[in-house]
Short mmCIF file of C-alpha atoms in Angstrom, two decimals:
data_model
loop_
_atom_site.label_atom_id
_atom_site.label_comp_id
_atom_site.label_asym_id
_atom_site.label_seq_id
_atom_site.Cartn_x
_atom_site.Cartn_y
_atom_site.Cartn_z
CA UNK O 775 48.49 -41.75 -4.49
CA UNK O 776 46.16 -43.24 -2.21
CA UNK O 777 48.00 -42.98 0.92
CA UNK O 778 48.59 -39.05 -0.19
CA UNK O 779 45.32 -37.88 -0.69
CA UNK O 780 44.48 -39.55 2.74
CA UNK O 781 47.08 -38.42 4.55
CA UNK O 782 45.53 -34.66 2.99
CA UNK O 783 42.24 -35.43 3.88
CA UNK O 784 43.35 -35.97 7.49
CA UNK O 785 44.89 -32.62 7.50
CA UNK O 786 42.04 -31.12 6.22
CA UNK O 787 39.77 -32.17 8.92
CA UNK O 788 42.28 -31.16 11.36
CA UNK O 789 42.41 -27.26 9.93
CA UNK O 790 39.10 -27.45 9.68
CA UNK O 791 38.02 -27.72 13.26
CA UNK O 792 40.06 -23.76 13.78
CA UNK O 793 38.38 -20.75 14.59
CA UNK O 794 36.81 -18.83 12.32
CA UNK O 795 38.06 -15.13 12.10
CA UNK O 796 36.36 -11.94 12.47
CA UNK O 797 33.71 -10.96 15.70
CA UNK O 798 31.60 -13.28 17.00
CA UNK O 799 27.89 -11.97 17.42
CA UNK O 800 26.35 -11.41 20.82
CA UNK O 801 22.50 -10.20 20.83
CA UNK O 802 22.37 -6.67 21.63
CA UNK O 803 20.79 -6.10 24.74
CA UNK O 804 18.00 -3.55 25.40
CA UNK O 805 17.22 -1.74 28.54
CA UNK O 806 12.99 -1.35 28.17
CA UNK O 807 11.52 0.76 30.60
CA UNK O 808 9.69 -0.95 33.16
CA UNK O 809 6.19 0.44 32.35
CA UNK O 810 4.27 1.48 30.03
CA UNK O 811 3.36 5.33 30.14
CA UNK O 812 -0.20 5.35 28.63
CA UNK O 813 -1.35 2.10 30.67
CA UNK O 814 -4.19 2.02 33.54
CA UNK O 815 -2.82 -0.36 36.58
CA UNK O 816 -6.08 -0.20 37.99
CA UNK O 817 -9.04 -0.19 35.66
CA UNK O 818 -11.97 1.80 37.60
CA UNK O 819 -15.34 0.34 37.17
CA UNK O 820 -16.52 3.50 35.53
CA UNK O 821 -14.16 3.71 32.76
CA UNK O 822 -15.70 2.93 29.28
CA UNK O 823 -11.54 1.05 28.04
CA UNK O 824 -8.74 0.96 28.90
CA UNK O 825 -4.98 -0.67 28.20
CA UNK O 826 -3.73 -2.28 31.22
CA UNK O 827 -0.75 -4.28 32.50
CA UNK O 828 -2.06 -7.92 31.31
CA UNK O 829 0.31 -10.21 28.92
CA UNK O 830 -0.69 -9.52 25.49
CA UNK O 831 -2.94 -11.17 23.90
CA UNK O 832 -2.24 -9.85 20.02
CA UNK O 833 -2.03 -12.77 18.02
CA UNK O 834 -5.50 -12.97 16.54
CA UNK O 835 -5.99 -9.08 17.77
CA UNK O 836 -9.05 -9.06 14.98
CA UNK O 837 -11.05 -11.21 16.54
CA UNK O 838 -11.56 -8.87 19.76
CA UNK O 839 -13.98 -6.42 17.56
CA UNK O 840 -16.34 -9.17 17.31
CA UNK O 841 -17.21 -8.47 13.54
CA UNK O 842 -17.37 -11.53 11.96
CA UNK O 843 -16.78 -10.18 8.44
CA UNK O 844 -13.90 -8.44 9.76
CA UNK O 845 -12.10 -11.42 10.73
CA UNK O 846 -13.25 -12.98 7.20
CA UNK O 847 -11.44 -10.29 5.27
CA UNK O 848 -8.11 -10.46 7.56
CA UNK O 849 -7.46 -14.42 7.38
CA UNK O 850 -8.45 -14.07 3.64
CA UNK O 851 -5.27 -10.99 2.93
CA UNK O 852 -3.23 -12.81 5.09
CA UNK O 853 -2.78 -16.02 2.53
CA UNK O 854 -3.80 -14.23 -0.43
CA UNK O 855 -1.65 -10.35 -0.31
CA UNK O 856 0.88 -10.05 -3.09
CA UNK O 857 3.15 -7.70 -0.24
CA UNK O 858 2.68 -11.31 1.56
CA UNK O 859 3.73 -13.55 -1.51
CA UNK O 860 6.37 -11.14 -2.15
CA UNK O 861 8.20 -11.49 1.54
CA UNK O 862 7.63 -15.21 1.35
CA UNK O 863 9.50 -15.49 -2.63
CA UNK O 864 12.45 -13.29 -0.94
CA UNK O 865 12.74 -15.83 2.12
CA UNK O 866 13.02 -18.21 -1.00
CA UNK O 867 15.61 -16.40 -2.77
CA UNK O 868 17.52 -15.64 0.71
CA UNK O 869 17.57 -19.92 1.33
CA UNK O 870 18.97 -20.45 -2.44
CA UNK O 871 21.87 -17.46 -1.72
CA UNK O 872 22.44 -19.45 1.32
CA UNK O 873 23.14 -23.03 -0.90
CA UNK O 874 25.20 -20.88 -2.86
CA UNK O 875 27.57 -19.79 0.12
CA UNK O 876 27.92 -23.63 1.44
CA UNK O 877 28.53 -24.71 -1.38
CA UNK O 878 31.89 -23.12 -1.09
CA UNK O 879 32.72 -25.89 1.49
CA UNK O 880 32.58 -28.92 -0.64
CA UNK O 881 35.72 -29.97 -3.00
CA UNK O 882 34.30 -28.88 -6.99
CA UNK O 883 35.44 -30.82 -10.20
CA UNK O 884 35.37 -29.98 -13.92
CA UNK O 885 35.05 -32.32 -16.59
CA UNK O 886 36.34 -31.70 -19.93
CA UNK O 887 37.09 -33.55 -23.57
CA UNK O 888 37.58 -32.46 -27.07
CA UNK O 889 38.34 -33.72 -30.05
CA UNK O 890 40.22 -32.38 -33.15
CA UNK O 891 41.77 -33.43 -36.90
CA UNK O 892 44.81 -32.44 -37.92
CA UNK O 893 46.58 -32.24 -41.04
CA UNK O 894 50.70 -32.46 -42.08
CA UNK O 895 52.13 -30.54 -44.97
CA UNK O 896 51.57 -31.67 -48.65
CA UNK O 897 51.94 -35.55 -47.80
CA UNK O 898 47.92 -34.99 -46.78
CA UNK O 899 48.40 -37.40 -44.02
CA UNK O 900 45.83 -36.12 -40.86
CA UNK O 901 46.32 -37.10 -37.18
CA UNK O 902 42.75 -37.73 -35.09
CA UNK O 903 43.23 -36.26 -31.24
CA UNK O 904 41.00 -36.99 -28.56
CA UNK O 905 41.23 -35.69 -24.83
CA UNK O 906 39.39 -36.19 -21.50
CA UNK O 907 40.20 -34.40 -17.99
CA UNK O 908 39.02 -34.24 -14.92
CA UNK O 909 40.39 -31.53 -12.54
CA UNK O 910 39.05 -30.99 -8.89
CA UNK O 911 39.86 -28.15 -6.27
CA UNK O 912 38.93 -28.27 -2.63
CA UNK O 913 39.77 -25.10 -1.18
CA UNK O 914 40.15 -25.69 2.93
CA UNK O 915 38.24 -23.49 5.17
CA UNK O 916 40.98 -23.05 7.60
CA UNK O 917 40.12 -19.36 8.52
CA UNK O 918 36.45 -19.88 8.62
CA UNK O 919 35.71 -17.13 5.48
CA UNK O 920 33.18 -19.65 4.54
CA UNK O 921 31.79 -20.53 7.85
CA UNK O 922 31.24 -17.00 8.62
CA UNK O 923 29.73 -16.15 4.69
CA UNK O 924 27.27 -19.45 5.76
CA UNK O 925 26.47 -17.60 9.34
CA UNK O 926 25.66 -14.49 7.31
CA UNK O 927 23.73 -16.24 4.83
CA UNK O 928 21.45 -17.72 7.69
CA UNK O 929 21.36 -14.39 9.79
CA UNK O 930 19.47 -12.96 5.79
CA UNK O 931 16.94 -16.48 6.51
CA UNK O 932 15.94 -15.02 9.68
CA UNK O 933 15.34 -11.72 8.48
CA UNK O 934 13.45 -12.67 5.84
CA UNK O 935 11.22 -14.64 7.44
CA UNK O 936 11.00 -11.99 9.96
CA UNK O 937 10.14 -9.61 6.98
CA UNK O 938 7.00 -12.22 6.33
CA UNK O 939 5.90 -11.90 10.24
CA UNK O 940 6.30 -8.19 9.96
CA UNK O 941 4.44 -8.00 6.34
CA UNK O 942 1.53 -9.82 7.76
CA UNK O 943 1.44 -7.31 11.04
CA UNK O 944 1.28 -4.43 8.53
CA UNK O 945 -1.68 -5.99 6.16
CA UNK O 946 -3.77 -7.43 8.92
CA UNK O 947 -3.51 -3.44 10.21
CA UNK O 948 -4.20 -2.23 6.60
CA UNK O 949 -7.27 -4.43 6.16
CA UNK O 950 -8.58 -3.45 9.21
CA UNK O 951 -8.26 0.09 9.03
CA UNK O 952 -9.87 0.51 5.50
CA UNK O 953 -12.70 -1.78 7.29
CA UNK O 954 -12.74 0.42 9.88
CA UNK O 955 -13.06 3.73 7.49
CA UNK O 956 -15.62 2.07 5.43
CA UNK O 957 -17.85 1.65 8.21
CA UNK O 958 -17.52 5.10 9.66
CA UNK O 959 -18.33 6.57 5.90
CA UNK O 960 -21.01 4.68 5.68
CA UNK O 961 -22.31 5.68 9.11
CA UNK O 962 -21.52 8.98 8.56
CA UNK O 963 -23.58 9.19 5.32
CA UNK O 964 -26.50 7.67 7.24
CA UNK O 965 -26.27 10.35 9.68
CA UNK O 966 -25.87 13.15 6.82
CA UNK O 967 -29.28 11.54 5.46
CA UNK O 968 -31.10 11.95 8.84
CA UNK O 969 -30.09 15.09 9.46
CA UNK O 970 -31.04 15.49 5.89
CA UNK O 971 -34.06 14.48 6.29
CA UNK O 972 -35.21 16.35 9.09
CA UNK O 973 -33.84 20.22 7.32
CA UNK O 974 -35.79 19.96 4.87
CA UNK O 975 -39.00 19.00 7.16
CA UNK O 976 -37.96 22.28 8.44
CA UNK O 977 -38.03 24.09 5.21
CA UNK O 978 -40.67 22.87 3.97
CA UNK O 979 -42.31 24.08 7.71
CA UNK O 980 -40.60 27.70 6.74
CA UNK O 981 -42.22 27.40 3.28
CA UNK O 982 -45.57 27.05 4.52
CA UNK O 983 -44.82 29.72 7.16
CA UNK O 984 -44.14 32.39 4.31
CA UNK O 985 -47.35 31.49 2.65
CA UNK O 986 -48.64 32.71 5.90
CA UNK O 987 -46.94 35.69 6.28
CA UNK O 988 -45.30 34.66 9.68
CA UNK O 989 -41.88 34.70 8.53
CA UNK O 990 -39.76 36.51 5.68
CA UNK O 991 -37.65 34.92 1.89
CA UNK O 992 -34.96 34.88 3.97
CA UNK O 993 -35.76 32.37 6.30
CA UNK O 994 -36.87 30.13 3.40
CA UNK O 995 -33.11 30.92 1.97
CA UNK O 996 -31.18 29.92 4.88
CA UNK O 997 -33.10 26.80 5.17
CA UNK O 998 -32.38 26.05 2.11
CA UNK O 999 -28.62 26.54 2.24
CA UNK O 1000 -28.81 24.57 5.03
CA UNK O 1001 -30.58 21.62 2.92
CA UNK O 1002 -28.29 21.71 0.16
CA UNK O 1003 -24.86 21.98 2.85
CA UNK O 1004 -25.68 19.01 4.04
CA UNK O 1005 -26.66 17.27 1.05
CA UNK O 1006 -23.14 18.65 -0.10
CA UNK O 1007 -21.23 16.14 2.13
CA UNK O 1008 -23.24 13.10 1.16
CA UNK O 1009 -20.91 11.95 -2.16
CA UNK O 1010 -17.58 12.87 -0.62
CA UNK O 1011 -18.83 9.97 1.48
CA UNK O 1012 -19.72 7.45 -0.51
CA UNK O 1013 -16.89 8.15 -2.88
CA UNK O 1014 -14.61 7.60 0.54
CA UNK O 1015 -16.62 4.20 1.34
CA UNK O 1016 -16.34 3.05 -1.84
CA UNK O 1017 -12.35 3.95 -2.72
CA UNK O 1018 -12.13 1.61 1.04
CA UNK O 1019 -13.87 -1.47 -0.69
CA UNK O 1020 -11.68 -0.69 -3.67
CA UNK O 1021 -8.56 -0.57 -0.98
CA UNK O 1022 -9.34 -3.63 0.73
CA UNK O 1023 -10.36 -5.49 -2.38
CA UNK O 1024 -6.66 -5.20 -3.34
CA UNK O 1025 -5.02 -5.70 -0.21
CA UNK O 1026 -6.67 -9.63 -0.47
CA UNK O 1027 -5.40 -9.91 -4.13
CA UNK O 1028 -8.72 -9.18 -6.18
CA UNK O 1029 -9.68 -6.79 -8.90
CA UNK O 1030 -11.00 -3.24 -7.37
CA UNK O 1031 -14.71 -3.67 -7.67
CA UNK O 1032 -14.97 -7.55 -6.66
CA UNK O 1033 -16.14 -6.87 -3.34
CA UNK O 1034 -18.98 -4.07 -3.93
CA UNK O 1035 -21.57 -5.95 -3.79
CA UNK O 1036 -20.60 -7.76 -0.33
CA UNK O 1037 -19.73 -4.59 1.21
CA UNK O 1038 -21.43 -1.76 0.12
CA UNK O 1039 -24.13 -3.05 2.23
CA UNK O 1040 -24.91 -0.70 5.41
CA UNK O 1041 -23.09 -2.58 8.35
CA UNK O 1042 -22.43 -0.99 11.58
CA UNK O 1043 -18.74 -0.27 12.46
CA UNK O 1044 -16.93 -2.98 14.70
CA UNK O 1045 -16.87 -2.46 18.47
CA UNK O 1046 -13.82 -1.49 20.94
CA UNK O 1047 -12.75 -4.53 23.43
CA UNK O 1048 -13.51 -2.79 26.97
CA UNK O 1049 -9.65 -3.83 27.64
CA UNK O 1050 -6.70 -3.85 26.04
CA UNK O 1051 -4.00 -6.10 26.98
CA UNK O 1052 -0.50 -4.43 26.27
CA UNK O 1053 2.13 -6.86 28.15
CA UNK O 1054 5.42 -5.30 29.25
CA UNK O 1055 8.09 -3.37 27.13
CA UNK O 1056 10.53 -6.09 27.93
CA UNK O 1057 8.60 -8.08 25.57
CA UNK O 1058 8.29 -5.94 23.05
CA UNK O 1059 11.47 -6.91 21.36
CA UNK O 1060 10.72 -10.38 21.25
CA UNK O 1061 7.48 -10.33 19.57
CA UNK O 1062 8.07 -7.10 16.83
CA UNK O 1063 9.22 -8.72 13.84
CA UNK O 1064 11.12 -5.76 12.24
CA UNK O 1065 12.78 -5.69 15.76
CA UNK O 1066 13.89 -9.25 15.26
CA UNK O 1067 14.38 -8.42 11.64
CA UNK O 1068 17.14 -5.83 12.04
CA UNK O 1069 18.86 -8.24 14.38
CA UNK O 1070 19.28 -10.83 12.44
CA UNK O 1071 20.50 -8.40 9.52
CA UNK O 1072 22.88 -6.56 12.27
CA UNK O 1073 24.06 -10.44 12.93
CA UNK O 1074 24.68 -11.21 9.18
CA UNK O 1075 26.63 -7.64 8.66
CA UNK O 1076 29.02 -8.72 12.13
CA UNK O 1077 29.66 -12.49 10.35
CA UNK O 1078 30.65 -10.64 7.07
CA UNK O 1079 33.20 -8.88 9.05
CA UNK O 1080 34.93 -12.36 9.22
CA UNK O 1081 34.53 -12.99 6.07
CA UNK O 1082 36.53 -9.70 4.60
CA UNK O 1083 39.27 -10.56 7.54
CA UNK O 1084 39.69 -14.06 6.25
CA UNK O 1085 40.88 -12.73 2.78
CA UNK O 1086 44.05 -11.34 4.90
CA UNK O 1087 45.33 -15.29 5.45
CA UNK O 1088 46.79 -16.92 2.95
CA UNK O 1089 44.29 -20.14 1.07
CA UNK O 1090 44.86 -23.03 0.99
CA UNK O 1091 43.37 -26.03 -1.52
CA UNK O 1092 43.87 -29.56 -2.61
CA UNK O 1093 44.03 -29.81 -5.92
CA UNK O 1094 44.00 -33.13 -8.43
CA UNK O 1095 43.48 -33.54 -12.08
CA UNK O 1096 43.52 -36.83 -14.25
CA UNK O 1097 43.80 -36.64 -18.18
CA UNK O 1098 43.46 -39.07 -20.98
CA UNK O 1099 44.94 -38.03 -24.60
CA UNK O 1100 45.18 -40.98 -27.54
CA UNK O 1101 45.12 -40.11 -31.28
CA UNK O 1102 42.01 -43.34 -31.40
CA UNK O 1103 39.15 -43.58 -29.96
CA UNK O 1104 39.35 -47.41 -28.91
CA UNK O 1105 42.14 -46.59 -26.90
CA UNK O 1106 41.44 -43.23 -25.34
CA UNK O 1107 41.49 -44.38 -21.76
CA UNK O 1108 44.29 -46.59 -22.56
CA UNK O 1109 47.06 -47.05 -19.56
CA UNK O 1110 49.95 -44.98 -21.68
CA UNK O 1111 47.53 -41.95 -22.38
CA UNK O 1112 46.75 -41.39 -18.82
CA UNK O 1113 48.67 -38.56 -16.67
CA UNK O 1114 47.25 -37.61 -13.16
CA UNK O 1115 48.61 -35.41 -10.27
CA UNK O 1116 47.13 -34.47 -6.98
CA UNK O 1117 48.84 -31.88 -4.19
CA UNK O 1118 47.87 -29.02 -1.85
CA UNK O 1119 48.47 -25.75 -3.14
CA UNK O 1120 48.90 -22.12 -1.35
CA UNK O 1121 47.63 -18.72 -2.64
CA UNK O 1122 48.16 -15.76 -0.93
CA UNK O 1123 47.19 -12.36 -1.63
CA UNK O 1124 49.73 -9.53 -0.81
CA UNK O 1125 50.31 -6.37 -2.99
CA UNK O 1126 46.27 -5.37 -3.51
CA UNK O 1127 46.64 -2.13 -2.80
CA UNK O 1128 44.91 -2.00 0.88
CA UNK O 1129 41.68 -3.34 -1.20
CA UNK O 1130 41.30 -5.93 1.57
CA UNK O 1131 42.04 -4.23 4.79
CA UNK O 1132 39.58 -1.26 2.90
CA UNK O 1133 36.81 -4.22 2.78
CA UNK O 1134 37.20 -5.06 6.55
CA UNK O 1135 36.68 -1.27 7.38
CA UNK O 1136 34.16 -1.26 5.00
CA UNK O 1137 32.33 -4.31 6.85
CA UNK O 1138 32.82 -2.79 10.40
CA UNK O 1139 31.33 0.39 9.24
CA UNK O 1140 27.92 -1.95 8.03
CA UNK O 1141 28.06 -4.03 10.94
CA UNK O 1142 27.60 0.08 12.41
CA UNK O 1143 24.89 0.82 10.61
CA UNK O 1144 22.97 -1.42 11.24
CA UNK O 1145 23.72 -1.65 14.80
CA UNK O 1146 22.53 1.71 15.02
CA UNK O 1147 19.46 0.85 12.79
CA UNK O 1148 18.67 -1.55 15.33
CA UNK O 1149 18.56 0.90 18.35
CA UNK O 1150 16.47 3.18 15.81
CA UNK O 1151 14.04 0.51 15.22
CA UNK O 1152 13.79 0.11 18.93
CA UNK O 1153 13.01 3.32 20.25
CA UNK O 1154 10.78 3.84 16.90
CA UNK O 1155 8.60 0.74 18.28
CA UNK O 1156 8.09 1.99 21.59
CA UNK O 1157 7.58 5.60 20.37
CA UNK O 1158 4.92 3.73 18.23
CA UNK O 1159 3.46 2.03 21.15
CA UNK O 1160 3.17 4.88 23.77
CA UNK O 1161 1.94 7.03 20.73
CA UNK O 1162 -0.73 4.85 20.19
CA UNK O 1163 -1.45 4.47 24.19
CA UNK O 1164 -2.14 8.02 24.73
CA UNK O 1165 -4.23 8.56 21.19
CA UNK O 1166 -6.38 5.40 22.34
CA UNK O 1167 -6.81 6.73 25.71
CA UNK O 1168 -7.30 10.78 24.90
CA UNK O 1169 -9.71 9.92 22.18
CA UNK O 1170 -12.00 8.33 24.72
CA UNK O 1171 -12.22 11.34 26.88
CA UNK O 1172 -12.63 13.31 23.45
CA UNK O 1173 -15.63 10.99 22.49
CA UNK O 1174 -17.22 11.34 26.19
CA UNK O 1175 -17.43 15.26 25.28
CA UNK O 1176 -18.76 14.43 22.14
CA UNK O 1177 -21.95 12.29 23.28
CA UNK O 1178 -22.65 14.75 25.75
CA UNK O 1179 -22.29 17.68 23.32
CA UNK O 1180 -24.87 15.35 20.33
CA UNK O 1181 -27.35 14.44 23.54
CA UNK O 1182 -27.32 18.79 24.19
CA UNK O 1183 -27.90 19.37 20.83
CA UNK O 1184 -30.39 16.80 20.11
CA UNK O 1185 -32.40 18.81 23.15
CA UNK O 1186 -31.83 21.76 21.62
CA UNK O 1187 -33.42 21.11 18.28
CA UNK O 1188 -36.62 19.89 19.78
CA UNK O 1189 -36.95 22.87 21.46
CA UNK O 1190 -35.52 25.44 19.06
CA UNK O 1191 -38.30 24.18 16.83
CA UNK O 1192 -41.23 24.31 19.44
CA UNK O 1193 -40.71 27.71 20.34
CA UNK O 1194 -40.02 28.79 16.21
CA UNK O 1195 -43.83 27.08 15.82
CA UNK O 1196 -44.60 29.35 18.64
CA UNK O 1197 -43.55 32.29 17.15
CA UNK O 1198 -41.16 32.55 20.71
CA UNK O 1199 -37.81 32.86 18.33
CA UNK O 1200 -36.61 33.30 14.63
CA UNK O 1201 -35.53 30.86 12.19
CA UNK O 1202 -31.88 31.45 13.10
CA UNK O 1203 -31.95 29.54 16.08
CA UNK O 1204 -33.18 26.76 14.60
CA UNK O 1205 -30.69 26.59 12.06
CA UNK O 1206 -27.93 27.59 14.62
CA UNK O 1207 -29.12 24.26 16.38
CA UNK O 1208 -29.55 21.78 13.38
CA UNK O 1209 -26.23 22.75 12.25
CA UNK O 1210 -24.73 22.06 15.42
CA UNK O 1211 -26.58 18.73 16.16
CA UNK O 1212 -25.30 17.80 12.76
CA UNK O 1213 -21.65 18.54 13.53
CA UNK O 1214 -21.37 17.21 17.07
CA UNK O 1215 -22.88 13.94 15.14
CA UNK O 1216 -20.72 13.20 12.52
CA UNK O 1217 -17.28 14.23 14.86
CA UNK O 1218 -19.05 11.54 17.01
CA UNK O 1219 -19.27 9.17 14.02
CA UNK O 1220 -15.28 10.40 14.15
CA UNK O 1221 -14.36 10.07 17.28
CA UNK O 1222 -15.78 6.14 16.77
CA UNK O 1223 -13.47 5.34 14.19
CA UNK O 1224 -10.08 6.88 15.97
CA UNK O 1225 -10.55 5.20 18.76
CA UNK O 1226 -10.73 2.13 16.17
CA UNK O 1227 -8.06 3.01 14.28
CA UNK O 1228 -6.18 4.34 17.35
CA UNK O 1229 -6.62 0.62 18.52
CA UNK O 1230 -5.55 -0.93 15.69
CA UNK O 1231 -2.72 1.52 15.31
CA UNK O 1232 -1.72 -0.04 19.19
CA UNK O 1233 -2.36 -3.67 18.03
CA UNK O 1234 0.08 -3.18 15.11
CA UNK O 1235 2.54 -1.10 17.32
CA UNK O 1236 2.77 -4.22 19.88
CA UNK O 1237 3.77 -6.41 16.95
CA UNK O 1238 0.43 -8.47 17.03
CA UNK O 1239 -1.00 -10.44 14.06
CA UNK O 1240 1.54 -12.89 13.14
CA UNK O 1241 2.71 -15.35 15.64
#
């Protein structure tokens, strides 16, 4: 018996070092353009940003808006976001399915015993029965079906812990933007207030002008309008800054209202890096995580290919079982009640009704899909990049406009009103300029914020925030 199950074992090792069936997988290759569209090669000394040429610098991307409270929040959601916990529990679950699929290497045994009484006829004699087994089955990887279910198995590891990195990219960007938002309300309400503040100086000026008899009611009426229109926009704002804290109180794993009292304090809104590293677009692959993510998953869907083309060859498995059967218990494992055998055995599957060629198809036509999900995740990503490229670098030209237009405006108030006082123009002018210094304000307030979230938008787009 010895010498037998030796001799097996030798074979075993033997088959064992084959070739496993099915494709092997070869990283798909991507042909980047050379440069990105959106970025300045040569940053002119009169340009307020810009993104330019210089390796990325992404990983702690927060910390370039200088806002120390900013940077608080982010390293907070990052160990404390239930998307976060989630991604890391399904990296756990993907490392136990991949115990699970090895363990299909190693040789499995099942113990068994029973006992039972038995009776004979009307003599009322009884007969006591006790049995023990043992049977093992080692089923030889000779086609590599297991190998290639253990390659797929580690391909899902990568991917999940890609799906961490690219959870982490997505909530650092989420934190920040609702930051970003908050800020900008709350600025915006500010400026809603001063402008506020200044109308109604200017009806209560009209007011007192009536009295005189220097202007008509219906100067007094659009000056109040124009009072209670701005007033208007004032709660839309604070109900926007405080849904944000609300936002961002969740997105670090905390009830709704914890953080009100930390944030609803008046901050100003966190300030654009004068440059914006971007890298190359040959990089870009290596350092998005859901880039990285659907090749590993395009890996695991080639190595299952192998494992549906291994069911086509026939398996083969050493099998052994011992047994010991007495009718007493002091004897059970007694020489004469023992019985063992041991041999290789051959199963082969061959009428299944083109079930397993149907699987391999089925396989190839995954390992498709997601090869093509793959090139649609890569041209998404740098369609997310160069998106993000020219918002960041329009929206500064659009905010240029936009100081210049508040600065005319500004002027124009100031003298709109001296020459009212003077009796030089009506009321309408006035409120023609007032209403336009308040709207070339807030769109300025705006026009902060996209280029903010624009930024962050690019940040997130490169992949930054996890490495």
């Amino acid at each position: 018996m010895r010498t037998t199950f030796f001799s097996l074992a030798s074979l075993t090792l033997a088959l064992l070092g084959g070739c496993a069936v099915g494709p092997n997988f070869h990283p798909p290759k991507t042909d980047a353009p050379s440069a990105w569209t959106g970025v300045t090669t040569n940053l002119s000394t009169n340009a307020a940003t810009a993104a330019v040429s210089a390796p990325a610098q992404v990983a702690q991307w927060w910390e370039n808006f200088h806002d120390p409270l900013l940077t608080s929040l982010v390293r907070q959601a990052l160990v404390t976001n239930l998307d976060w916990q989630i991604a890391v529990a399904r990296l756990r679950q993907a490392r136990a399915e991949r115990g699970i699929a090895a363990a299909a290497w190693f040789p499995s045994a099942t113990a068994s015993a029973s006992y039972e009484r038995a009776g004979f006829g009307a003599s009322g004699r009884s007969h006591d029965g006790f049995l023990a087994g043992l049977d093992a089955i080692w089923e030889l990887d000779i086609f590599g079906g297991t190998r290639r279910n253990v390659e797929s198995a580690n391909a899902l590891i990568e991917a999940a812990g890609e799906n961490i990195h690219d959870v982490q990219v997505s909530v650092a960007a989420e934190v920040a933007l609702n930051y970003i938002q908050l800020r900008s309300a709350q600025e915006q309400v500010v400026i809603a207030q001063q402008n506020l503040e200044a109308q109604r100086r200017t009806a209560d000026l009209t007011r007192r002008r009536l009295a005189a008899g220097f202007v008509s009611a219906l100067d007094v009426a659009n000056a109040n309008a124009q009072v209670a229109t701005t007033e208007s926009a004032i709660p839309g704002l604070d109900t926007l800054a405080q849904q944000s804290i609300y936002a961002l109180s969740v997105l670090l794993n905390r009830w709704p209202a914890d953080l009100l009292p930390e944030l609803s304090v008046v901050a100003a809104a966190p300030l654009t890096p004068p440059e914006v590293p971007v890298g190359l677009p040959s990089e870009l692959a290596r350092r998005r995580p859901d880039i990285r993510a659907a090749e590993a998953q395009l890996h695991s869907a080639t190595a299952q290919i192998g494992v549906a083309e291994a069911d086509l060859f026939p398996k083969f498995s050493l099998t052994g079982s011992i047994n010991y059967q007495n009718d007493l218990l002091r004897t059970w494992f007694a020489g004469a009640g023992r019985a063992w055998q041991v041999g290789p055995s051959l199963t082969w599957p061959i009428l299944q009704g083109g079930s397993i060629v149907a699987n391999v198809h089925l396989q190839q036509a995954l390992r498709d899909e997601f090869s093509l999900n793959y090139r649609k995740t890569v041209l998404t990503a740098f369609q997310e990049v160069e998106n993000a490229l020219v918002a960041f670098g329009r929206e500064w030209d659009h905010r240029k406009a936009l100081t210049e237009a508040a600065a005319e405006n500004r002027r124009a108030v100031d003298l709109s009103m001296q020459l009212y006082t003077q009796g030089a123009t009506d009321f309408l002018s006035v409120l023609d300029a007032q209403r336009s210094l308040y709207i070339s304000e807030t769109a300025l307030a705006q026009s902060r914020q996209s280029i903010s979230t624009d930024l962050v938008s690019l940040y997130k787009a490169l992949g930054g925030g996890w490495e």
